[in-house]
């Protein structure tokens, strides 16, 4: 778990760093999805379990493949870096856990693949978050994350604005002024 102080990881609930990985991610608001660049699409139904850092994910490939069922746990080290763990689930395990109390976030993710070393995707949100289109890029290290430019299809970077994380969006809804630049 390079770049993360073990004491900080333990304080966030990861006493053994070998069971977690580090996600480095930047986020941008967009007007549309750059459809010509899309290589794969999935729909997500995420249950953010009340009072926890847990997210239950049901992901279905648009091509009709088998759903991916996963329980994840996240904790933010800072707005762009978080610790993650995941467990893949059977249908029965997913059914049992889906009865937990929480809030649901639904979106369609459009994967753009690798772009200059980063994994890039664009999410189109549904339900109470309809109209929100947000790109994200995941990076292998802090240096490449810092150097990466804003995508040409993005409008405004929101990485440092924690209101644009899934956990906050599902609880608080769309931030005031989110569509001031015509994103919505």
Short mmCIF file of C-alpha atoms in Angstrom, two decimals:
data_model
loop_
_atom_site.label_atom_id
_atom_site.label_comp_id
_atom_site.label_asym_id
_atom_site.label_seq_id
_atom_site.Cartn_x
_atom_site.Cartn_y
_atom_site.Cartn_z
CA UNK A 1 0.00 0.00 0.00
CA UNK A 2 2.59 2.52 -1.15
CA UNK A 3 2.18 6.18 -0.23
CA UNK A 4 -0.30 5.47 2.60
CA UNK A 5 0.89 5.66 6.15
CA UNK A 6 0.10 2.35 7.94
CA UNK A 7 -1.21 4.24 10.98
CA UNK A 8 -3.61 6.19 8.72
CA UNK A 9 -4.77 2.95 7.10
CA UNK A 10 -5.36 1.37 10.51
CA UNK A 11 -7.33 4.43 11.64
CA UNK A 12 -9.56 4.00 8.59
CA UNK A 13 -10.20 0.34 9.46
CA UNK A 14 -7.45 -1.47 7.52
CA UNK A 15 -5.07 -2.89 10.18
CA UNK A 16 -3.54 -5.27 7.60
CA UNK A 17 -2.79 -3.42 4.40
CA UNK A 18 -2.26 -6.63 2.42
CA UNK A 19 -6.07 -6.99 2.24
CA UNK A 20 -6.66 -3.62 0.57
CA UNK A 21 -5.66 -1.82 -2.56
CA UNK A 22 -5.24 1.87 -3.23
CA UNK A 23 -7.51 3.59 -5.72
CA UNK A 24 -6.27 6.88 -7.19
CA UNK A 25 -9.03 8.62 -9.07
CA UNK A 26 -9.86 12.00 -10.57
CA UNK A 27 -13.41 13.07 -11.54
CA UNK A 28 -14.90 15.59 -14.00
CA UNK A 29 -18.38 16.78 -14.88
CA UNK A 30 -19.32 16.30 -18.54
CA UNK A 31 -22.15 17.34 -20.84
CA UNK A 32 -22.27 14.07 -22.77
CA UNK A 33 -20.58 10.70 -23.20
CA UNK A 34 -17.98 10.59 -26.00
CA UNK A 35 -19.81 7.64 -27.58
CA UNK A 36 -17.28 7.08 -30.38
CA UNK A 37 -14.66 6.19 -27.73
CA UNK A 38 -16.81 3.73 -25.73
CA UNK A 39 -15.47 0.16 -25.70
CA UNK A 40 -17.84 -1.43 -23.15
CA UNK A 41 -20.97 -0.51 -21.15
CA UNK A 42 -22.39 -1.76 -17.83
CA UNK A 43 -25.36 -0.77 -15.71
CA UNK A 44 -24.82 -0.51 -11.96
CA UNK A 45 -27.19 -0.71 -9.05
CA UNK A 46 -25.26 0.19 -5.90
CA UNK A 47 -26.68 -0.15 -2.40
CA UNK A 48 -24.79 2.08 0.03
CA UNK A 49 -25.44 0.36 3.36
CA UNK A 50 -26.62 2.78 6.04
CA UNK A 51 -24.13 3.57 8.78
CA UNK A 52 -21.21 1.78 7.09
CA UNK A 53 -18.53 2.17 4.44
CA UNK A 54 -20.05 -0.78 2.56
CA UNK A 55 -21.38 -0.78 -0.99
CA UNK A 56 -23.25 -3.71 -2.51
CA UNK A 57 -22.88 -3.62 -6.32
CA UNK A 58 -24.96 -5.34 -9.00
CA UNK A 59 -23.27 -4.76 -12.37
CA UNK A 60 -24.74 -6.01 -15.64
CA UNK A 61 -22.87 -5.84 -18.96
CA UNK A 62 -24.93 -4.19 -21.70
CA UNK A 63 -24.07 -7.09 -24.02
CA UNK A 64 -26.13 -9.40 -21.81
CA UNK A 65 -23.30 -11.14 -19.96
CA UNK A 66 -23.65 -12.50 -16.43
CA UNK A 67 -24.06 -9.93 -13.65
CA UNK A 68 -21.12 -9.22 -11.36
CA UNK A 69 -22.15 -9.17 -7.69
CA UNK A 70 -19.76 -7.63 -5.20
CA UNK A 71 -19.57 -6.26 -1.68
CA UNK A 72 -17.01 -3.52 -1.32
CA UNK A 73 -15.68 -1.35 1.47
CA UNK A 74 -14.07 2.05 0.87
CA UNK A 75 -12.47 4.72 2.99
CA UNK A 76 -11.15 8.02 1.67
CA UNK A 77 -7.57 8.87 2.54
CA UNK A 78 -8.15 12.17 0.73
CA UNK A 79 -10.58 13.24 -2.06
CA UNK A 80 -8.54 11.47 -4.78
CA UNK A 81 -7.17 8.45 -2.89
CA UNK A 82 -9.07 5.70 -1.09
CA UNK A 83 -8.54 2.24 0.33
CA UNK A 84 -10.72 -0.57 -1.03
CA UNK A 85 -11.54 -4.19 -0.40
CA UNK A 86 -13.99 -6.37 -2.35
CA UNK A 87 -15.70 -9.72 -2.06
CA UNK A 88 -17.40 -11.33 -5.04
CA UNK A 89 -20.75 -12.86 -4.14
CA UNK A 90 -23.04 -15.66 -5.22
CA UNK A 91 -26.65 -14.88 -6.16
CA UNK A 92 -27.81 -16.16 -2.77
CA UNK A 93 -25.27 -14.07 -0.85
CA UNK A 94 -26.22 -10.99 -2.87
CA UNK A 95 -29.94 -11.61 -2.26
CA UNK A 96 -29.35 -11.90 1.48
CA UNK A 97 -27.18 -8.74 1.69
CA UNK A 98 -29.51 -6.71 -0.54
CA UNK A 99 -32.05 -6.70 2.31
CA UNK A 100 -29.73 -4.45 4.37
CA UNK A 101 -30.94 -0.87 4.89
CA UNK A 102 -29.39 1.73 2.63
CA UNK A 103 -29.73 4.04 -0.32
CA UNK A 104 -29.57 3.01 -3.96
CA UNK A 105 -27.58 4.72 -6.69
CA UNK A 106 -28.16 3.70 -10.32
CA UNK A 107 -25.97 4.57 -13.28
CA UNK A 108 -24.70 3.38 -16.62
CA UNK A 109 -20.92 3.26 -16.96
CA UNK A 110 -19.32 3.76 -20.36
CA UNK A 111 -15.74 2.46 -20.39
CA UNK A 112 -13.31 4.27 -22.67
CA UNK A 113 -10.45 1.87 -21.89
CA UNK A 114 -6.84 2.93 -21.27
CA UNK A 115 -6.06 6.52 -22.19
CA UNK A 116 -2.45 7.59 -21.64
CA UNK A 117 -2.02 5.04 -18.84
CA UNK A 118 -5.31 5.75 -17.03
CA UNK A 119 -8.50 3.67 -16.99
CA UNK A 120 -11.22 6.11 -18.09
CA UNK A 121 -14.99 5.79 -17.87
CA UNK A 122 -18.04 8.07 -18.00
CA UNK A 123 -21.07 7.50 -15.76
CA UNK A 124 -24.60 8.59 -16.67
CA UNK A 125 -26.68 8.71 -13.49
CA UNK A 126 -30.35 7.77 -13.20
CA UNK A 127 -33.22 8.36 -10.78
CA UNK A 128 -32.77 11.34 -8.42
CA UNK A 129 -29.34 12.01 -9.96
CA UNK A 130 -30.61 12.03 -13.57
CA UNK A 131 -28.80 14.56 -15.71
CA UNK A 132 -25.45 14.08 -13.98
CA UNK A 133 -22.72 12.85 -16.33
CA UNK A 134 -19.34 12.35 -14.70
CA UNK A 135 -16.04 11.01 -16.03
CA UNK A 136 -13.46 9.34 -13.86
CA UNK A 137 -9.93 8.20 -14.48
CA UNK A 138 -8.02 5.72 -12.30
CA UNK A 139 -4.23 5.84 -12.10
CA UNK A 140 -1.47 3.40 -11.13
CA UNK A 141 0.46 6.01 -9.11
CA UNK A 142 0.27 9.55 -7.72
CA UNK A 143 2.68 10.98 -10.29
CA UNK A 144 0.66 9.92 -13.31
CA UNK A 145 -2.53 11.13 -11.59
CA UNK A 146 -1.02 14.59 -11.02
CA UNK A 147 0.25 14.92 -14.62
CA UNK A 148 -2.89 13.76 -16.42
CA UNK A 149 -4.78 16.58 -18.22
CA UNK A 150 -8.52 17.20 -18.08
CA UNK A 151 -10.23 15.15 -20.83
CA UNK A 152 -11.30 17.13 -23.89
CA UNK A 153 -14.94 16.07 -23.35
CA UNK A 154 -15.05 17.24 -19.71
CA UNK A 155 -16.37 20.58 -18.45
CA UNK A 156 -15.04 20.94 -14.91
CA UNK A 157 -12.92 18.91 -12.51
CA UNK A 158 -14.64 17.92 -9.25
CA UNK A 159 -12.04 15.57 -7.74
CA UNK A 160 -11.49 17.73 -4.67
CA UNK A 161 -15.25 18.25 -4.15
CA UNK A 162 -16.34 15.32 -1.97
CA UNK A 163 -19.99 16.05 -2.84
CA UNK A 164 -19.30 14.20 -6.11
CA UNK A 165 -18.39 10.85 -4.54
CA UNK A 166 -20.96 8.06 -4.84
CA UNK A 167 -21.50 7.85 -1.09
CA UNK A 168 -22.27 11.56 -0.82
CA UNK A 169 -24.36 11.76 -4.00
CA UNK A 170 -26.62 8.91 -2.89
CA UNK A 171 -27.23 10.51 0.53
CA UNK A 172 -27.21 14.25 -0.28
CA UNK A 173 -28.34 14.28 -3.93
CA UNK A 174 -27.08 16.66 -6.57
CA UNK A 175 -24.95 19.48 -5.18
CA UNK A 176 -26.29 23.03 -5.49
CA UNK A 177 -25.02 24.62 -8.68
CA UNK A 178 -23.90 21.31 -10.22
CA UNK A 179 -25.34 22.32 -13.60
CA UNK A 180 -24.24 25.98 -13.60
CA UNK A 181 -22.05 25.36 -16.64
CA UNK A 182 -24.69 23.44 -18.58
CA UNK A 183 -23.77 19.93 -17.47
CA UNK A 184 -27.38 18.99 -16.74
#
